[in-house]
Coordinates of C-alpha atoms and ligand atoms in Angstrom, one line a residue:
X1 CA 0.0 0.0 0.0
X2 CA 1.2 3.3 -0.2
X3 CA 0.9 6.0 2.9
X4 CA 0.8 8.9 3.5
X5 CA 2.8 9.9 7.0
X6 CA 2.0 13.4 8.2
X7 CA 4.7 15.2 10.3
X8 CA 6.9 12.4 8.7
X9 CA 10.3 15.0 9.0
X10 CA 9.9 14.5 12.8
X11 CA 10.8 12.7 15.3
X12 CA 8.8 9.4 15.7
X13 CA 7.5 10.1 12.3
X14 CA 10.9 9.6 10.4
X15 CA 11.4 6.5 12.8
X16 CA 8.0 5.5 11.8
X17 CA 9.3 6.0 7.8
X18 CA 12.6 3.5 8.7
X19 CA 10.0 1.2 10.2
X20 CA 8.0 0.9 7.6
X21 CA 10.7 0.8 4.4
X22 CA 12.9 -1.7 6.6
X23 CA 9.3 -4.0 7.3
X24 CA 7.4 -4.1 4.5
X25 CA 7.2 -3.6 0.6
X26 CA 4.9 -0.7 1.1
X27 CA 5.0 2.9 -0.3
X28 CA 5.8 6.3 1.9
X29 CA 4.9 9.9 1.1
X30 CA 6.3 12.0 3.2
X31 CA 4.2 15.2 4.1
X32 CA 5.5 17.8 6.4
X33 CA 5.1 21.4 6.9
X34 CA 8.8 21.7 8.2
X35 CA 8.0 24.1 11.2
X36 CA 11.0 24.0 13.5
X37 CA 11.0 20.4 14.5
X38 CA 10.5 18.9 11.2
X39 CA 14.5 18.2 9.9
X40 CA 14.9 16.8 6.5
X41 CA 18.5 15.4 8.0
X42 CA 16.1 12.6 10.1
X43 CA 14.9 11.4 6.2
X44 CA 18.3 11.4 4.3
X45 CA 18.9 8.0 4.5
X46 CA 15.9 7.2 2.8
X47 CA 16.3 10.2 -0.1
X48 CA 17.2 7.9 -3.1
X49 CA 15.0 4.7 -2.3
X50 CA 12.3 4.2 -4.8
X51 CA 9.8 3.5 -2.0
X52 CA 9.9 7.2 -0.5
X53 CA 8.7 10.6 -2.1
X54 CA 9.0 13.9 0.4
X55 CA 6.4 16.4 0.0
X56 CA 6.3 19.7 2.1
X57 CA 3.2 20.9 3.4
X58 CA 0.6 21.8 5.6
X59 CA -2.0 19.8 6.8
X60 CA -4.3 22.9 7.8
X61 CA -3.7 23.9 4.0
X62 CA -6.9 22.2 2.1
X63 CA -5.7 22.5 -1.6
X64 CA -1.9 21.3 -0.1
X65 CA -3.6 17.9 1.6
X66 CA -6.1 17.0 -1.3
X67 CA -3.2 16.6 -3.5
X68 CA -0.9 15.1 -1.5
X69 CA -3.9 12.6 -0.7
X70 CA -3.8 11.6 -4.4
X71 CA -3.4 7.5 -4.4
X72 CA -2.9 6.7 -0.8
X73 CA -4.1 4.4 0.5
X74 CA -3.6 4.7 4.1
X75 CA -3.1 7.8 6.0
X76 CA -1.2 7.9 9.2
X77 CA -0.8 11.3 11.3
X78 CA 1.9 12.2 13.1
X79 CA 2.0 16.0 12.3
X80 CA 1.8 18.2 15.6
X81 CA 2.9 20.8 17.6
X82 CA 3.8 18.4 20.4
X83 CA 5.7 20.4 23.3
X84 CA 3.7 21.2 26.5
X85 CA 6.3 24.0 27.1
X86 CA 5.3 25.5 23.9
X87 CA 2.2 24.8 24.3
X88 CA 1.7 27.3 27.8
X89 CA 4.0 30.1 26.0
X90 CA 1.8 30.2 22.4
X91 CA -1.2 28.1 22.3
X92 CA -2.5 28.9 19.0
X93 CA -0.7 27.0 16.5
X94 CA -1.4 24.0 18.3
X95 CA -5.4 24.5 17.5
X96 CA -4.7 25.5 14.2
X97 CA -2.4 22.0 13.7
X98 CA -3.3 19.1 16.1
X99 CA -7.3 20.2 16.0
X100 CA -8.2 21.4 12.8
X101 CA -5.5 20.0 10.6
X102 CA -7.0 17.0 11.8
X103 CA -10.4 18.1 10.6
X104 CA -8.7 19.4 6.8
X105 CA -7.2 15.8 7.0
X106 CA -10.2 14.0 8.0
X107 CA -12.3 16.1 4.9
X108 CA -9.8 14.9 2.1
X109 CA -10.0 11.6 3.6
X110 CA -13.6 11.4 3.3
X111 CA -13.4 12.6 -0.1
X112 CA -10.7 9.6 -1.7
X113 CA -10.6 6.4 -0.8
X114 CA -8.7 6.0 1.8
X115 CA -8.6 2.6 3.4
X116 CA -7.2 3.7 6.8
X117 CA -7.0 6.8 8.8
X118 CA -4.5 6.8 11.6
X119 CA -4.3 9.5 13.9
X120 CA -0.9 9.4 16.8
X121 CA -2.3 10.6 19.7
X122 CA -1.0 10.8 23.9
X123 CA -1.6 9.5 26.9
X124 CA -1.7 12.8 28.2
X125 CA -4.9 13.0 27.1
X126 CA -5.9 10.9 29.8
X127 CA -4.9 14.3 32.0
X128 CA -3.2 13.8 35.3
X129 CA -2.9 10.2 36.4
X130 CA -1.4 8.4 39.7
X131 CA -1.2 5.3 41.5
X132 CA -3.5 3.5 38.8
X133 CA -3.2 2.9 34.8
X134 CA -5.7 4.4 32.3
X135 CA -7.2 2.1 29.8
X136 CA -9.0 3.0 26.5
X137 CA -12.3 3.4 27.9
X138 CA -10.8 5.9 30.7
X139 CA -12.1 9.5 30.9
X140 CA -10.3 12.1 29.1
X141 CA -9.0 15.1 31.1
X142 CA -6.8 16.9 29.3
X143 CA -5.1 19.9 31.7
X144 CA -2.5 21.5 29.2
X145 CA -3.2 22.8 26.2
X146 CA -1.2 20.7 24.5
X147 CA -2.8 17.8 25.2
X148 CA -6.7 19.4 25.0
X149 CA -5.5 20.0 21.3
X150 CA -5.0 16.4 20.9
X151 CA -8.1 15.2 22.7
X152 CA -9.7 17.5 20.0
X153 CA -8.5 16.0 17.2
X154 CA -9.0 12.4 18.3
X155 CA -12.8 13.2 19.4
X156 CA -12.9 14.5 15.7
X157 CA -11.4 11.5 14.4
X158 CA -13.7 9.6 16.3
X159 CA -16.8 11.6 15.3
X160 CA -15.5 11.1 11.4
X161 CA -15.8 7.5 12.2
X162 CA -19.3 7.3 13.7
X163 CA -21.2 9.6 11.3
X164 CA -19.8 9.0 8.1
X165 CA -17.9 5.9 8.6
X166 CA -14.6 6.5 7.8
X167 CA -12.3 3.8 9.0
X168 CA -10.0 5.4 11.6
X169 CA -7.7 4.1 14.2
X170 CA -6.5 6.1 17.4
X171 CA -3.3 5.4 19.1
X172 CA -2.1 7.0 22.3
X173 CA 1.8 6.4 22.9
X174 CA 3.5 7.1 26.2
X175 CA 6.4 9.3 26.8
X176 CA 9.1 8.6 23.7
X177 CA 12.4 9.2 23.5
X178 CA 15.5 8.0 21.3
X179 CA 17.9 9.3 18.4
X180 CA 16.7 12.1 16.5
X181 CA 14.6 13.9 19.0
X182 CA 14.5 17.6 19.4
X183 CA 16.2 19.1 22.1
X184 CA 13.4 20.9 24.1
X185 CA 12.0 17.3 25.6
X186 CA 13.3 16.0 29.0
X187 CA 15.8 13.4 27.8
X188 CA 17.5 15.0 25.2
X189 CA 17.7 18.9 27.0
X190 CA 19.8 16.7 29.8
X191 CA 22.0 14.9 27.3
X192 CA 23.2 17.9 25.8
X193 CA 22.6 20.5 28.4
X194 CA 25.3 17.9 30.2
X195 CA 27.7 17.2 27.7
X196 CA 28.3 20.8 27.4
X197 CA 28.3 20.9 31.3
X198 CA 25.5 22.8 31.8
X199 CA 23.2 23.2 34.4
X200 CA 20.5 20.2 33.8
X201 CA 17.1 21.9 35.1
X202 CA 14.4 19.5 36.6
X203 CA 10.9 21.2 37.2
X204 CA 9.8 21.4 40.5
X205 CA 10.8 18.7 42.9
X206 CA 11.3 16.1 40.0
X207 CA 9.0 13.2 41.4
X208 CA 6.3 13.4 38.7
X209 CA 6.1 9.9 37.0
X210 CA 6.2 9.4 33.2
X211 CA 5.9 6.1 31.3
X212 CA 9.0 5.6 29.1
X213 CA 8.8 4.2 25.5
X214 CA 11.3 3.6 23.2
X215 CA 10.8 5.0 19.6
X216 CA 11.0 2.0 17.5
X217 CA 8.9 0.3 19.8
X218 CA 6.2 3.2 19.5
X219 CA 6.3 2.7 15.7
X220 CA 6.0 -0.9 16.3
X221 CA 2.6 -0.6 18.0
X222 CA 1.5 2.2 15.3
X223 CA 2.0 -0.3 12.7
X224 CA 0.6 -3.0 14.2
X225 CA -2.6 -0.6 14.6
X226 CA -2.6 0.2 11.2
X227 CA -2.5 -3.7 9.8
X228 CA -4.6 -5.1 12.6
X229 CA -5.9 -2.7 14.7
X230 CA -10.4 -2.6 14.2
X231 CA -11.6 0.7 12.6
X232 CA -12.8 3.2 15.0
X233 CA -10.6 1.5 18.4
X234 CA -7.9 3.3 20.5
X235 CA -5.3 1.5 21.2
X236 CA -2.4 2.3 24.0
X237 CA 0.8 2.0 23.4
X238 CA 2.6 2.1 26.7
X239 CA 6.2 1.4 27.5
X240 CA 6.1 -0.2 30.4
X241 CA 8.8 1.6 32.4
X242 CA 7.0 4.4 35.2
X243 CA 10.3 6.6 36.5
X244 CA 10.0 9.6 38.3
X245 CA 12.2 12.5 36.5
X246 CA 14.7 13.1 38.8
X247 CA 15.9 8.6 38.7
X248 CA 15.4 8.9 34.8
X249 CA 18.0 12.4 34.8
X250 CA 20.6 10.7 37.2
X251 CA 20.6 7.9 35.5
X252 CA 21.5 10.1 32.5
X253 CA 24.2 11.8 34.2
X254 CA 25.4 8.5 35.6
X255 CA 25.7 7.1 31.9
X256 CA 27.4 10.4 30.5
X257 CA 29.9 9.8 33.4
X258 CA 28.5 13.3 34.6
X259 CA 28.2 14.9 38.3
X260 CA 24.7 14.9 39.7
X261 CA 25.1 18.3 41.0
X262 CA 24.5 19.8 37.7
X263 CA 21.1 19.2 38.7
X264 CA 19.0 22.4 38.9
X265 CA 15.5 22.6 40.4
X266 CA 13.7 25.3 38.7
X267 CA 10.0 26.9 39.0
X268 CA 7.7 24.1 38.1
X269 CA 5.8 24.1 34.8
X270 CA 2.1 25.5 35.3
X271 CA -0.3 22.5 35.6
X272 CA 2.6 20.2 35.4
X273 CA 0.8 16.4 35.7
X274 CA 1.9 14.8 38.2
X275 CA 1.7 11.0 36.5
X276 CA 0.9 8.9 33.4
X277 CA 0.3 5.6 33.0
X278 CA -1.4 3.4 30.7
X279 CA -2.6 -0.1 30.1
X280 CA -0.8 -1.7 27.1
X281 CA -2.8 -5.1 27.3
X282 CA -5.5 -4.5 24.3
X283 CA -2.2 -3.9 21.9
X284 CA -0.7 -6.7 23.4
X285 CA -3.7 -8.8 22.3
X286 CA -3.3 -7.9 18.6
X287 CA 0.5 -9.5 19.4
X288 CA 2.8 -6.2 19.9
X289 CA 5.8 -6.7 22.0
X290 CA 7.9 -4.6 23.0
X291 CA 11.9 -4.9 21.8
X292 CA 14.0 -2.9 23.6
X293 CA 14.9 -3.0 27.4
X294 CA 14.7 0.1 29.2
X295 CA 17.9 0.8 30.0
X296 CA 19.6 -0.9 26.7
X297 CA 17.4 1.5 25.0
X298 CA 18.5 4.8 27.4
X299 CA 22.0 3.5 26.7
X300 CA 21.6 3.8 23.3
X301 CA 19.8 7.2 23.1
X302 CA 22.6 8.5 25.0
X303 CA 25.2 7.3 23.0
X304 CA 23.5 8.4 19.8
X305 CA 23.6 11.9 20.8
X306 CA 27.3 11.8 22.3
X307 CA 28.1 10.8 18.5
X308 CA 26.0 13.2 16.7
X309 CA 27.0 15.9 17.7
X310 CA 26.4 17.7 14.6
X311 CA 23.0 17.0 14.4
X312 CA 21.9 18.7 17.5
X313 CA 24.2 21.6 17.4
X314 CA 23.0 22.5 14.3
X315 CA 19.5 22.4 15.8
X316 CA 20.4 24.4 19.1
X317 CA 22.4 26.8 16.9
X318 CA 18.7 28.3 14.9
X319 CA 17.5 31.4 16.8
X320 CA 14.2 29.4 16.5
X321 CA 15.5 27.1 19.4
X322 CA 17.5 30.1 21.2
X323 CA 14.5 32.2 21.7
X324 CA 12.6 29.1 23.1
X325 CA 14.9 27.8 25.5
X326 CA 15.9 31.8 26.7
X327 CA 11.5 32.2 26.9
X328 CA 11.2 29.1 28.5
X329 CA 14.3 28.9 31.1
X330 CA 15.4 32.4 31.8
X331 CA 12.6 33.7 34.0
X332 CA 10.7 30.4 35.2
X333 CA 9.0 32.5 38.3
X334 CA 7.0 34.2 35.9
X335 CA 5.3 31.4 35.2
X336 CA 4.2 29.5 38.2
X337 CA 0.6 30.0 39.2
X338 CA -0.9 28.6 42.3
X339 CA -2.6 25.4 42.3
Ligands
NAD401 P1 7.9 16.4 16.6 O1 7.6 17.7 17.1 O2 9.3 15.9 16.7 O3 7.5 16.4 15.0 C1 6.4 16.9 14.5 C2 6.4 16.9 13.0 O4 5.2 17.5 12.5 C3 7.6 17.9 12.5 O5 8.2 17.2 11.4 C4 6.8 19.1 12.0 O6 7.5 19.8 10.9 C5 5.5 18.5 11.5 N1 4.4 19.4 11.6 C6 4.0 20.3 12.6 N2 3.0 21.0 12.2 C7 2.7 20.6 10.9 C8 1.6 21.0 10.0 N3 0.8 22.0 10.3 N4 1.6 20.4 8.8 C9 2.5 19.4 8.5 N5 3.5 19.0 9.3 C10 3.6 19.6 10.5 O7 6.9 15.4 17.3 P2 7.1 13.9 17.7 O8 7.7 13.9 19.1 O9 7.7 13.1 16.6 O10 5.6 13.5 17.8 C11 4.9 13.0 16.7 C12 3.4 12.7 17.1 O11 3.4 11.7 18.2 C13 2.6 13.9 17.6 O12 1.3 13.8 17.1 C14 2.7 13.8 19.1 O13 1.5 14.4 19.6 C15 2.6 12.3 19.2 N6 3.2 11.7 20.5 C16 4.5 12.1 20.8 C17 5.1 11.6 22.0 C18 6.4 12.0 22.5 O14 6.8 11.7 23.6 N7 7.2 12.7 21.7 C19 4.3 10.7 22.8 C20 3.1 10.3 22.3 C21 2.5 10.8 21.2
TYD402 P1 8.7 16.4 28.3 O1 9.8 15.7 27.7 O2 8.5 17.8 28.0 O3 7.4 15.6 28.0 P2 5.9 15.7 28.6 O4 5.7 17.0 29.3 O5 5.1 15.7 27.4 O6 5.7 14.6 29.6 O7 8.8 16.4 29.9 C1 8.9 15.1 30.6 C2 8.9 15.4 32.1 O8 10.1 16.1 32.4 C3 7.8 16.3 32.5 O9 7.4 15.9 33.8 C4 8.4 17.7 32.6 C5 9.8 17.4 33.0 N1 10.8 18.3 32.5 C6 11.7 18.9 33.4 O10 11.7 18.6 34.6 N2 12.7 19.8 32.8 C7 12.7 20.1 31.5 O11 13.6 20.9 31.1 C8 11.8 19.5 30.6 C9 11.8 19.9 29.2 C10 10.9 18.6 31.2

């Protein structure tokens, strides 16, 4: 088949692309908007194979999708503006992309015959959640507006399914990390905050819990959603490994060979959840495993960045990534608001 992978210059998306050349005989058209995490350096590998076109776009632009949904047959969305931080210091673009780009996508798929939609969706969705695991059925209550952007576009996804029967899938993957992700998420800001002995800064008191899932392994369960998965489910894809932040950075620094006191607790993010976790079992049913061992897979992040450099300097050289992380950092107090 041939599909068509939205936000495919990203960072789960392009893993998602190596996924699916390296597994299967299928076709991939790239479509991305290039905003400032999209980076055409995570697709060069796959520039001269026969099975890969790259098309640049927009998925709030209707004209831009309608011919880039040309003879595809399956359509799997990854394109977001996926940063919480960002999220709390310019909401906007994230309704414009993860809501109604979702709508200009779901309209063109309507349209064509498209033989599966699949939307990449969170568990933070799920909004704050301790001491228990969410499953698919669990209420959604998103609290940033990151992730209320996302519970928008799945309800629409969701909605295209029940009234005009489009067949979509929903999947909502835990906290990723691995190679090739930008530098403004927890895992890879401490890498290279700490290989430049920097101060690594930890919101708050650094016990909130996430769910740690390594990138091929999400791109595992999104492909075993889109072959097996029943049209209009949600399925979680969970990794299975519940740290609190401040274990997860030491044992960064302790793999980097780094001193622990370049930890710095900072002003806690607004509305910071305290905890995710999710219930994995109903992927598990349609046979998903998960590959990689926790801390194999940290080890090999780690090392990934240690020996590409070049990638991520390049990316923390753009004044697109200065401005953020002198917004985001410099004055943290200004943020905080009483819970
Ligand atoms: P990313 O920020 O690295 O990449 C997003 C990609 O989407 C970029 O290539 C960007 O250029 C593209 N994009 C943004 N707006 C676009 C638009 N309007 N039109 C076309 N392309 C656009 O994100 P990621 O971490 O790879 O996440 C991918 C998806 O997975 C997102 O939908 C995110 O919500 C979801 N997700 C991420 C995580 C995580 O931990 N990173 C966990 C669960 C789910
Ligand atoms: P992040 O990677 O932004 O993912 P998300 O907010 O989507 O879970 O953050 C992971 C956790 O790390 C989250 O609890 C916020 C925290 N965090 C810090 O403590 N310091 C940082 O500099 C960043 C970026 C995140």
């Amino acid at each position: 088949m041939r599909i068509l992978v939205c936000g495919g210059a990203g960072f789960i998306g392009s893993s998602f692309v190596r996924h699916i050349l390296d597994h299967s005989a299928d076709e991939v058209v790239v479509f991305d908007k290039l905003t400032y995490a999209g980076n055409l350096d995570n697709l060069s590998a796959f520039a001269e194979s026969p099975r890969y076109r790259f098309i640049r776009g927009d998925i709030a632009d209707v004209e831009a999708v309608r011919v880039a949904m040309q003879g595809i047959d399956a359509v799997v969305n990854f394109a977001a503006e996926s940063h919480v931080d960002r999220s709390i210091l310019n909401p906007g673009s994230f309704i414009t992309t993860d809501v109604y780009g979702a709508y200009v996508l779901l309209e063109a798929a309507r349209s064509m015959s498209v033989t599966r939609f699949l939307q990449v969706s969170t568990d933070e969705v799920y909004g704050e959640v301790i001491g228990e695991s969410s499953h698919e059925g669990s209420p959604l209550r998103p609290r940033s507006p990151y992730s209320a952007s996302k519970a928008g576009g799945e309800h629409l996804v969701q909605a295209y399914h029940v009234t005009y029967g489009i067949p979509t899938l929903v999947t909502r993957g835990s906290n990723t990390f691995g190679p090739h992700q930008y530098p403004e998420k927890l895992i890879p800001v401490v890498i290279t905050e700490a290989l430049d002995d920097r101060p690594v800064p930890i919101y708050g008191d650094g016990l909130q819990i996430r769910d740690w899932l390594f990138v091929d392994d999400h791109c595992s369960g999104v492909d075993a959603v889109l072959r097996r998965g029943t049209p209009g489910e949600t399925y979680n894809i969970g990794g299975g490994n519940l740290h609190t932040n401040l274990e997860l950075v030491e044992r960064i620094l302790d793999l980097l060979g780094k001193s622990r006191a370049l930890i710095q607790h900072v002003p806690d993010r607004p509305g910071h959840d305290r905890g995710y976790s999710i219930d994995s079992a109903k992927l598990l049913r349609l046979g998903w495993t998960r590959d990689r061992a926790f801390d194999e897979a940290l080890e090999t992040t780690v090392k990934w960045y240690v020996d590409n450099e070049d990638w991520w300097r390049r990316v923390k050289a753009t004044q697109d990534y200065q401005t953020y992380f002198e917004r985001n950092y410099s004055d943290r107090e200004s943020l905080t608001v009483s819970r």
